[in-house]
Amino acid sequence: WPIATAMSILAIVALIGLPEPSSRTGKKNPAPRSLEERTSLPLVQDHSLNYTPGRTEDIRQILLHAAQGDEYSARSLLKDPASKRSVHYFVTDAGTIYELVDPKNTAWGAGPENPCSISVMAEGVGGLTSAQGTSLHLLVDELRSKHGKLPVRAYDRVANPIPDDITSSLGR
């Protein structure tokens, strides 16, 4: 299953400049709204059967994965029961956000990090499109509004342990 290197993912995150939740900026948090209410970008339900119901640990991080190849190949793999792989969200080059596994369940994309992570995979490895950057901003902000200020980390099957919160290196 092709995964880009941690350096490619760090470059992707540097391009997005992840947002701070409004509680850190001193502004009052508005009532949480769904992603569909916050953006005109579609959130598409495209459920994978590759997950474990529920969680054995509290959510402590968001893991960013980079997919090599096109949207169809990556999403097909993530939904194929034989692959035993999945992520919670998949963001296409066009900015469409697919929810493959509900965050209340455990996706199978990060090995021992699965129980405490929300996994997000971005299509492509050559950097983010503008639409992807916008969608990832909104998605991370939405996840943080529901689960607190989660660190965002790059996931690479080769790199262990997972690096410290990569948003801190961006001055955020």
Coordinates of N, CA, C and O in Angstrom, one line a residue:
W1 N 0.9 -1.2 0.0 CA 0.0 0.0 0.0 C 0.9 1.2 0.0 O 1.6 1.5 1.0
P2 N 0.9 2.0 -1.1 CA 1.8 3.1 -1.2 C 1.5 4.3 -0.3 O 0.4 4.8 -0.3
I3 N 2.5 4.7 0.5 CA 2.3 5.8 1.4 C 3.5 6.7 1.1 O 4.7 6.3 1.0
A4 N 3.3 8.0 1.0 CA 4.4 8.9 0.7 C 5.3 9.0 2.0 O 4.9 8.7 3.1
T5 N 6.4 9.6 1.9 CA 7.3 9.7 3.0 C 6.8 10.8 3.9 O 6.0 11.7 3.6
A6 N 7.3 10.8 5.2 CA 7.0 11.8 6.1 C 7.3 13.2 5.6 O 6.6 14.2 5.9
M7 N 8.4 13.3 4.9 CA 8.9 14.6 4.4 C 7.8 15.2 3.4 O 7.5 16.4 3.4
S8 N 7.3 14.3 2.6 CA 6.2 14.8 1.6 C 5.0 15.3 2.4 O 4.4 16.3 2.0
I9 N 4.7 14.6 3.5 CA 3.5 15.0 4.2 C 3.8 16.3 5.0 O 2.9 17.2 5.1
L10 N 5.0 16.4 5.5 CA 5.4 17.7 6.2 C 5.3 18.8 5.2 O 4.8 19.9 5.5
A11 N 5.7 18.6 3.9 CA 5.6 19.7 2.9 C 4.1 20.0 2.6 O 3.7 21.2 2.5
I12 N 3.2 19.0 2.6 CA 1.8 19.2 2.5 C 1.3 20.1 3.6 O 0.6 21.0 3.4
V13 N 1.6 19.7 4.8 CA 1.1 20.5 6.0 C 1.6 21.9 6.0 O 0.9 22.8 6.3
A14 N 2.9 22.1 5.6 CA 3.4 23.4 5.5 C 2.6 24.3 4.5 O 2.4 25.5 4.7
L15 N 2.2 23.6 3.4 CA 1.4 24.4 2.4 C 0.0 24.8 3.0 O -0.5 25.8 2.6
I16 N -0.6 23.9 3.8 CA -1.9 24.2 4.3 C -1.9 25.3 5.4 O -2.8 26.0 5.5
G17 N -0.9 25.3 6.3 CA -1.0 26.2 7.4 C -2.2 25.9 8.2 O -3.2 26.6 8.1
L18 N -2.1 24.9 9.1 CA -3.3 24.4 9.8 C -3.9 25.5 10.8 O -3.1 26.3 11.4
P19 N -5.2 25.6 10.8 CA -5.8 26.7 11.7 C -5.8 26.4 13.1 O -5.7 25.2 13.6
E20 N -5.8 27.4 13.9 CA -5.9 27.3 15.4 C -7.4 27.3 15.7 O -8.2 28.0 15.1
P21 N -7.8 26.5 16.7 CA -9.2 26.6 17.1 C -9.5 28.0 17.7 O -8.6 28.6 18.3
S22 N -10.7 28.4 17.6 CA -11.0 29.8 18.1 C -10.8 30.0 19.6 O -10.5 31.1 20.0
S23 N -10.8 28.9 20.4 CA -10.6 29.0 21.8 C -9.1 29.5 22.1 O -8.9 30.1 23.1
R24 N -8.2 29.2 21.2 CA -6.8 29.6 21.4 C -6.6 31.1 21.0 O -5.6 31.7 21.4
T25 N -7.4 31.6 20.2 CA -7.3 32.9 19.7 C -8.0 34.0 20.6 O -8.0 35.1 20.3
G26 N -8.7 33.5 21.6 CA -9.4 34.3 22.5 C -10.8 34.7 22.1 O -11.6 35.3 22.8
K27 N -11.2 34.2 20.9 CA -12.6 34.4 20.5 C -13.5 33.3 21.1 O -13.1 32.2 21.3
K28 N -14.8 33.7 21.3 CA -15.7 32.8 21.8 C -16.1 31.7 20.8 O -16.3 32.1 19.6
N29 N -16.1 30.4 21.1 CA -16.5 29.4 20.2 C -18.0 29.5 19.9 O -18.8 29.5 20.8
P30 N -18.3 29.5 18.6 CA -19.8 29.4 18.3 C -20.2 28.0 18.5 O -19.4 27.1 18.6
A31 N -21.5 27.8 18.5 CA -22.1 26.5 18.6 C -21.5 25.6 17.4 O -21.5 26.1 16.3
P32 N -21.1 24.4 17.7 CA -20.6 23.6 16.6 C -21.6 23.4 15.5 O -22.8 23.2 15.8
R33 N -21.1 23.4 14.3 CA -21.9 23.2 13.1 C -21.3 22.1 12.3 O -20.1 21.9 12.4
S34 N -22.1 21.4 11.5 CA -21.6 20.3 10.7 C -20.8 20.9 9.6 O -20.9 22.0 9.2
L35 N -19.9 20.0 9.0 CA -19.1 20.5 7.9 C -19.9 20.9 6.7 O -19.6 21.9 6.1
E36 N -21.0 20.3 6.5 CA -21.9 20.7 5.4 C -22.4 22.1 5.6 O -22.6 22.8 4.6
E37 N -22.7 22.5 6.8 CA -23.2 23.8 7.1 C -22.1 24.9 7.0 O -22.4 26.0 6.8
R38 N -20.9 24.5 7.1 CA -19.8 25.4 7.2 C -19.2 25.7 5.8 O -18.4 26.6 5.6
T39 N -19.4 24.9 4.8 CA -18.8 25.0 3.5 C -19.6 24.5 2.4 O -20.5 23.7 2.6
S40 N -19.4 25.0 1.2 CA -20.1 24.5 0.1 C -19.5 23.2 -0.5 O -20.0 22.6 -1.4
L41 N -18.3 22.8 0.1 CA -17.6 21.6 -0.4 C -18.4 20.4 0.1 O -18.8 20.4 1.2
P42 N -18.6 19.4 -0.8 CA -19.4 18.3 -0.3 C -18.6 17.4 0.6 O -17.4 17.1 0.5
L43 N -19.3 16.9 1.6 CA -18.9 15.8 2.4 C -19.7 14.6 2.0 O -20.9 14.5 2.2
V44 N -19.0 13.6 1.4 CA -19.6 12.4 0.9 C -19.4 11.2 1.8 O -18.3 10.9 2.1
Q45 N -20.5 10.6 2.1 CA -20.5 9.3 2.9 C -20.1 8.2 1.9 O -20.8 8.0 0.9
D46 N -19.0 7.5 2.2 CA -18.5 6.5 1.3 C -17.9 5.4 2.2 O -16.7 5.2 2.2
H47 N -18.8 4.7 2.9 CA -18.3 3.9 4.0 C -17.5 2.7 3.6 O -17.9 2.0 2.7
S48 N -16.5 2.5 4.4 CA -15.6 1.3 4.3 C -16.1 0.3 5.4 O -16.5 0.7 6.5
L49 N -15.9 -1.0 5.1 CA -16.2 -2.0 6.2 C -15.0 -2.3 7.0 O -15.0 -3.1 7.9
N50 N -13.9 -1.7 6.6 CA -12.6 -1.9 7.3 C -12.4 -1.0 8.5 O -11.8 0.0 8.5
Y51 N -13.0 -1.4 9.6 CA -12.8 -0.7 10.9 C -13.2 -1.6 12.0 O -13.9 -2.6 11.9
T52 N -12.9 -1.1 13.2 CA -13.3 -1.8 14.4 C -14.3 -0.9 15.1 O -14.1 0.3 15.3
P53 N -15.5 -1.4 15.4 CA -16.5 -0.6 16.1 C -16.0 0.0 17.4 O -15.4 -0.7 18.2
G54 N -16.3 1.3 17.6 CA -15.9 1.9 18.8 C -14.4 2.2 18.9 O -13.7 2.1 17.9
R55 N -14.0 2.6 20.1 CA -12.6 3.0 20.4 C -12.2 2.4 21.7 O -13.0 2.4 22.6
T56 N -10.9 2.1 21.8 CA -10.4 1.6 23.1 C -9.6 2.7 23.8 O -9.2 2.5 25.0
E57 N -9.4 3.8 23.1 CA -8.6 4.9 23.7 C -9.3 6.2 23.3 O -10.0 6.3 22.3
D58 N -9.0 7.3 24.0 CA -9.5 8.6 23.6 C -8.7 9.1 22.4 O -7.6 8.7 22.2
I59 N -9.4 9.9 21.6 CA -8.7 10.5 20.4 C -7.7 11.5 20.9 O -8.0 12.4 21.6
R60 N -6.4 11.3 20.4 CA -5.4 12.2 20.8 C -4.6 12.9 19.7 O -3.8 13.7 19.9
Q61 N -4.9 12.5 18.4 CA -4.2 13.1 17.3 C -5.0 12.9 16.0 O -5.8 12.1 15.9
I62 N -4.6 13.8 15.1 CA -5.0 13.6 13.7 C -3.8 13.2 12.9 O -2.7 13.9 13.0
L63 N -3.9 12.1 12.1 CA -2.7 11.7 11.3 C -3.0 11.9 9.9 O -4.1 11.6 9.4
L64 N -2.1 12.6 9.2 CA -2.2 12.9 7.8 C -1.4 11.9 7.0 O -0.2 11.6 7.3
H65 N -2.1 11.2 6.1 CA -1.5 10.3 5.1 C -1.5 10.9 3.7 O -2.4 11.6 3.4
A66 N -0.5 10.5 2.9 CA -0.5 10.9 1.5 C -0.6 9.7 0.7 O 0.1 8.7 0.9
A67 N -1.6 9.7 -0.2 CA -1.8 8.5 -1.1 C -1.1 8.7 -2.4 O -1.1 9.8 -3.0
Q68 N -0.4 7.7 -2.9 CA 0.2 7.8 -4.2 C -0.9 7.2 -5.1 O -1.5 6.2 -4.8
G69 N -1.0 7.8 -6.3 CA -2.0 7.3 -7.2 C -3.2 8.1 -7.2 O -3.3 9.1 -6.5
D70 N -4.2 7.7 -8.0 CA -5.4 8.5 -8.2 C -6.5 8.1 -7.1 O -6.3 7.2 -6.4
E71 N -7.5 9.0 -7.1 CA -8.6 8.9 -6.1 C -9.2 7.5 -6.2 O -9.4 6.9 -5.1
Y72 N -9.5 7.1 -7.4 CA -10.3 5.8 -7.5 C -9.5 4.6 -6.9 O -10.0 3.8 -6.2
S73 N -8.2 4.5 -7.3 CA -7.4 3.4 -6.8 C -7.2 3.5 -5.3 O -7.3 2.4 -4.6
A74 N -7.0 4.6 -4.7 CA -6.8 4.8 -3.3 C -8.1 4.4 -2.5 O -8.1 3.7 -1.6
R75 N -9.2 5.0 -3.0 CA -10.4 4.7 -2.3 C -10.9 3.3 -2.4 O -11.4 2.7 -1.5
S76 N -10.6 2.7 -3.6 CA -10.9 1.3 -3.8 C -10.2 0.4 -2.8 O -10.7 -0.5 -2.2
L77 N -8.9 0.7 -2.6 CA -8.1 0.0 -1.7 C -8.6 0.1 -0.3 O -8.6 -0.9 0.5
L78 N -8.9 1.3 0.1 CA -9.4 1.6 1.5 C -10.7 0.9 1.8 O -11.1 0.8 3.0
K79 N -11.5 0.6 0.8 CA -12.8 -0.1 1.0 C -12.7 -1.6 0.7 O -13.7 -2.2 1.0
D80 N -11.6 -2.1 0.2 CA -11.5 -3.5 -0.1 C -11.2 -4.3 1.2 O -10.2 -4.1 1.8
P81 N -12.2 -5.2 1.6 CA -12.0 -5.9 2.8 C -10.6 -6.7 2.9 O -10.0 -6.9 3.9
A82 N -10.2 -7.1 1.7 CA -8.9 -7.9 1.7 C -7.7 -7.0 2.0 O -6.7 -7.6 2.5
S83 N -7.8 -5.7 1.8 CA -6.7 -4.9 2.1 C -6.5 -4.6 3.6 O -5.4 -4.3 4.1
K84 N -7.6 -4.8 4.4 CA -7.5 -4.5 5.8 C -6.9 -3.1 6.2 O -6.2 -3.0 7.1
R85 N -7.3 -2.1 5.3 CA -6.8 -0.8 5.5 C -8.0 0.2 5.4 O -8.9 -0.1 4.6
S86 N -7.9 1.3 6.1 CA -8.9 2.3 5.9 C -8.4 3.6 6.6 O -7.4 3.6 7.3
V87 N -9.1 4.7 6.3 CA -8.9 6.0 7.0 C -10.3 6.5 7.3 O -11.3 6.1 6.7
H88 N -10.3 7.5 8.2 CA -11.6 8.1 8.5 C -12.1 9.0 7.3 O -13.2 9.0 6.9
Y89 N -11.1 9.8 6.8 CA -11.5 10.8 5.7 C -10.5 10.7 4.6 O -9.3 10.5 4.8
F90 N -11.0 10.9 3.4 CA -10.1 10.9 2.2 C -10.4 12.3 1.4 O -11.6 12.5 1.2
V91 N -9.4 13.1 1.1 CA -9.6 14.4 0.5 C -9.0 14.3 -0.9 O -7.8 14.0 -1.1
T92 N -9.9 14.5 -1.9 CA -9.4 14.4 -3.3 C -8.7 15.7 -3.8 O -8.8 16.7 -3.1
D93 N -8.1 15.6 -4.9 CA -7.4 16.8 -5.5 C -8.5 17.9 -5.8 O -8.2 19.1 -5.7
A94 N -9.7 17.5 -6.0 CA -10.8 18.5 -6.3 C -11.3 19.1 -5.0 O -12.2 20.0 -5.1
G95 N -10.9 18.6 -3.8 CA -11.4 19.1 -2.6 C -12.6 18.4 -2.0 O -13.0 18.7 -0.9
T96 N -13.1 17.3 -2.6 CA -14.2 16.6 -2.1 C -13.7 15.8 -0.9 O -12.6 15.2 -0.9
I97 N -14.4 15.8 0.2 CA -14.1 15.1 1.4 C -15.0 13.8 1.5 O -16.2 14.0 1.6
Y98 N -14.4 12.7 1.5 CA -15.1 11.4 1.7 C -14.9 11.0 3.1 O -13.8 10.9 3.6
E99 N -16.0 10.6 3.8 CA -16.0 10.0 5.1 C -16.1 8.5 4.9 O -17.1 8.0 4.5
L100 N -15.0 7.8 5.1 CA -15.0 6.3 5.0 C -15.3 5.6 6.3 O -15.9 4.5 6.2
V101 N -14.9 6.1 7.4 CA -15.1 5.5 8.7 C -15.5 6.7 9.6 O -14.8 7.7 9.7
D102 N -16.6 6.5 10.3 CA -17.1 7.5 11.3 C -16.0 7.6 12.4 O -15.5 6.6 12.9
P103 N -15.6 8.8 12.8 CA -14.6 9.0 13.8 C -14.9 8.3 15.2 O -14.0 8.1 16.0
K104 N -16.1 7.9 15.5 CA -16.4 7.2 16.7 C -15.9 5.8 16.6 O -15.9 5.1 17.7
N105 N -15.5 5.3 15.4 CA -15.0 4.0 15.2 C -13.5 4.1 14.9 O -13.0 5.1 14.6
T106 N -12.8 2.9 15.0 CA -11.4 2.9 14.8 C -11.0 2.4 13.4 O -11.4 1.3 13.0
A107 N -10.4 3.3 12.6 CA -10.0 3.0 11.2 C -8.7 2.2 11.3 O -8.0 2.2 12.3
W108 N -8.4 1.5 10.2 CA -7.2 0.6 10.2 C -6.1 1.2 9.3 O -5.7 0.5 8.3
G109 N -5.6 2.4 9.6 CA -4.6 3.0 8.7 C -3.3 3.3 9.4 O -2.4 3.7 8.7
A110 N -3.2 3.1 10.7 CA -2.0 3.5 11.3 C -1.4 2.5 12.4 O -0.8 2.9 13.3
G111 N -1.7 1.3 12.2 CA -1.2 0.3 13.1 C -1.4 0.6 14.6 O -2.6 0.8 14.9
P112 N -0.4 0.6 15.4 CA -0.6 0.8 16.8 C -1.2 2.2 17.2 O -1.7 2.4 18.3
E113 N -1.2 3.1 16.2 CA -1.8 4.4 16.5 C -3.3 4.5 16.2 O -3.9 5.5 16.4
N114 N -3.8 3.4 15.6 CA -5.2 3.4 15.2 C -6.2 3.8 16.4 O -7.1 4.7 16.1
P115 N -6.1 3.2 17.6 CA -7.1 3.5 18.6 C -7.2 5.0 19.0 O -8.2 5.4 19.5
C116 N -6.1 5.7 18.9 CA -6.1 7.1 19.4 C -6.1 8.2 18.3 O -5.8 9.3 18.6
S117 N -6.3 7.8 17.1 CA -6.1 8.7 15.9 C -7.4 8.8 15.1 O -8.2 7.9 14.9
I118 N -7.5 10.0 14.5 CA -8.4 10.2 13.3 C -7.4 10.3 12.1 O -6.6 11.2 12.1
S119 N -7.6 9.4 11.2 CA -6.8 9.4 10.0 C -7.4 10.1 8.8 O -8.6 9.9 8.5
V120 N -6.6 11.0 8.2 CA -7.0 11.7 7.0 C -6.0 11.5 5.9 O -4.8 11.7 6.1
M121 N -6.5 11.0 4.7 CA -5.6 10.8 3.6 C -5.9 11.8 2.5 O -7.0 12.0 2.2
A122 N -4.8 12.4 2.0 CA -4.9 13.3 0.8 C -4.4 12.6 -0.4 O -3.4 11.9 -0.4
E123 N -5.2 12.8 -1.5 CA -4.8 12.2 -2.8 C -3.6 12.9 -3.3 O -3.4 14.1 -3.2
G124 N -2.7 12.2 -3.9 CA -1.5 12.7 -4.6 C -0.3 13.0 -3.7 O -0.5 13.0 -2.5
V125 N 0.8 13.2 -4.3 CA 2.0 13.4 -3.5 C 2.8 14.6 -4.0 O 3.8 15.0 -3.4
G126 N 2.3 15.3 -5.0 CA 3.0 16.4 -5.6 C 2.7 17.8 -4.9 O 2.9 18.8 -5.5
G127 N 2.2 17.8 -3.7 CA 1.7 19.0 -3.1 C 0.2 19.1 -3.2 O -0.5 18.3 -3.9
L128 N -0.4 20.0 -2.5 CA -1.9 20.1 -2.4 C -2.4 21.0 -3.5 O -1.7 22.0 -3.8
T129 N -3.5 20.7 -4.0 CA -4.3 21.7 -4.8 C -4.9 22.7 -3.9 O -5.0 22.5 -2.7
S130 N -5.3 23.8 -4.4 CA -5.9 24.9 -3.6 C -7.2 24.3 -3.0 O -7.5 24.6 -1.8
A131 N -8.0 23.6 -3.7 CA -9.2 23.0 -3.2 C -8.9 22.0 -2.1 O -9.6 22.0 -1.1
Q132 N -7.9 21.2 -2.2 CA -7.5 20.3 -1.1 C -7.1 21.1 0.2 O -7.5 20.7 1.3
G133 N -6.3 22.1 0.0 CA -5.9 22.9 1.1 C -7.1 23.5 1.9 O -7.1 23.5 3.1
T134 N -8.0 24.0 1.1 CA -9.2 24.6 1.7 C -10.0 23.5 2.5 O -10.4 23.7 3.6
S135 N -10.2 22.4 1.8 CA -10.9 21.3 2.5 C -10.2 20.8 3.7 O -10.9 20.5 4.7
L136 N -8.9 20.6 3.7 CA -8.2 20.1 4.8 C -8.2 21.2 6.0 O -8.4 20.8 7.1
H137 N -8.2 22.5 5.6 CA -8.4 23.5 6.7 C -9.7 23.3 7.4 O -9.7 23.3 8.6
L138 N -10.8 23.2 6.6 CA -12.1 23.1 7.2 C -12.2 21.8 8.0 O -12.8 21.8 9.1
L139 N -11.7 20.7 7.4 CA -11.8 19.4 8.1 C -11.1 19.4 9.5 O -11.6 19.0 10.5
V140 N -9.8 19.9 9.5 CA -9.1 19.9 10.7 C -9.8 20.8 11.7 O -9.9 20.5 12.9
D141 N -10.2 22.0 11.3 CA -10.9 22.9 12.2 C -12.2 22.2 12.8 O -12.4 22.3 14.0
E142 N -12.9 21.5 11.9 CA -14.1 20.9 12.4 C -13.8 19.8 13.4 O -14.4 19.6 14.4
L143 N -12.8 19.0 13.1 CA -12.4 17.9 14.0 C -11.9 18.5 15.4 O -12.2 17.9 16.4
R144 N -11.2 19.6 15.3 CA -10.7 20.2 16.5 C -11.9 20.8 17.3 O -11.8 20.8 18.6
S145 N -12.9 21.3 16.7 CA -14.0 21.9 17.4 C -14.8 20.8 18.1 O -15.4 21.0 19.1
K146 N -14.7 19.5 17.6 CA -15.4 18.4 18.2 C -14.6 17.7 19.3 O -15.1 17.1 20.2
H147 N -13.3 17.6 19.0 CA -12.4 16.8 19.9 C -11.3 17.5 20.6 O -10.4 16.9 21.2
G148 N -11.3 18.8 20.6 CA -10.2 19.6 21.2 C -9.0 19.8 20.3 O -9.0 19.4 19.2
K149 N -8.1 20.6 20.8 CA -6.9 20.9 20.0 C -6.0 19.7 19.8 O -5.0 19.5 20.5
L150 N -6.4 18.9 18.9 CA -5.6 17.7 18.5 C -4.3 18.1 17.8 O -4.4 18.9 16.8
P151 N -3.2 17.5 18.1 CA -2.0 17.7 17.2 C -2.2 17.0 15.9 O -2.9 16.0 15.8
V152 N -1.6 17.6 14.9 CA -1.7 17.0 13.5 C -0.3 16.5 13.2 O 0.7 17.2 13.3
R153 N -0.3 15.2 12.9 CA 1.0 14.5 12.7 C 1.0 13.9 11.3 O 0.0 13.4 10.8
A154 N 2.2 13.8 10.7 CA 2.4 13.0 9.5 C 2.5 11.6 9.8 O 3.2 11.2 10.8
Y155 N 1.9 10.7 9.0 CA 2.0 9.3 9.2 C 2.8 8.7 8.1 O 2.5 8.9 6.9
D156 N 3.8 8.0 8.4 CA 4.7 7.2 7.4 C 5.0 5.9 8.1 O 5.5 5.8 9.2
R157 N 4.6 4.8 7.4 CA 4.8 3.5 7.9 C 6.3 3.2 8.2 O 6.6 2.4 9.0
V158 N 7.2 3.9 7.6 CA 8.6 3.7 7.8 C 9.1 4.5 9.0 O 10.0 4.1 9.8
A159 N 8.5 5.7 9.3 CA 9.0 6.6 10.3 C 8.4 6.2 11.6 O 7.2 6.3 11.8
N160 N 9.2 5.8 12.6 CA 8.7 5.5 13.9 C 9.7 6.1 14.9 O 10.9 6.0 14.7
P161 N 9.3 6.8 16.0 CA 7.9 7.0 16.3 C 7.4 8.2 15.4 O 8.1 8.8 14.8
I162 N 6.1 8.4 15.5 CA 5.4 9.5 14.8 C 6.0 10.8 15.4 O 6.1 10.9 16.6
P163 N 6.4 11.7 14.5 CA 7.0 12.9 15.0 C 6.1 13.8 15.9 O 4.9 13.6 15.9
D164 N 6.7 14.7 16.6 CA 5.9 15.6 17.4 C 4.9 16.4 16.6 O 5.0 16.4 15.3
D165 N 4.0 17.1 17.2 CA 3.0 17.9 16.5 C 3.7 18.7 15.4 O 4.4 19.6 15.7
I166 N 3.4 18.5 14.2 CA 4.0 19.2 13.1 C 3.5 20.6 13.0 O 4.1 21.4 12.3
T167 N 2.3 20.9 13.6 CA 1.8 22.3 13.5 C 2.7 23.2 14.4 O 2.8 24.4 14.1
S168 N 3.4 22.7 15.4 CA 4.3 23.5 16.2 C 5.5 24.1 15.4 O 6.0 25.2 15.6
S169 N 5.9 23.3 14.4 CA 7.0 23.7 13.6 C 6.6 24.8 12.6 O 7.4 25.5 11.9
L170 N 5.3 25.0 12.5 CA 4.8 26.1 11.6 C 4.5 27.4 12.3 O 4.0 28.3 11.7
G171 N 4.8 27.4 13.6 CA 4.5 28.6 14.4 C 3.1 28.8 14.7 O 2.6 29.8 14.8
R172 N 2.4 27.7 14.7 CA 0.9 27.7 15.0 C 0.6 27.1 16.3 O 1.2 26.3 16.8

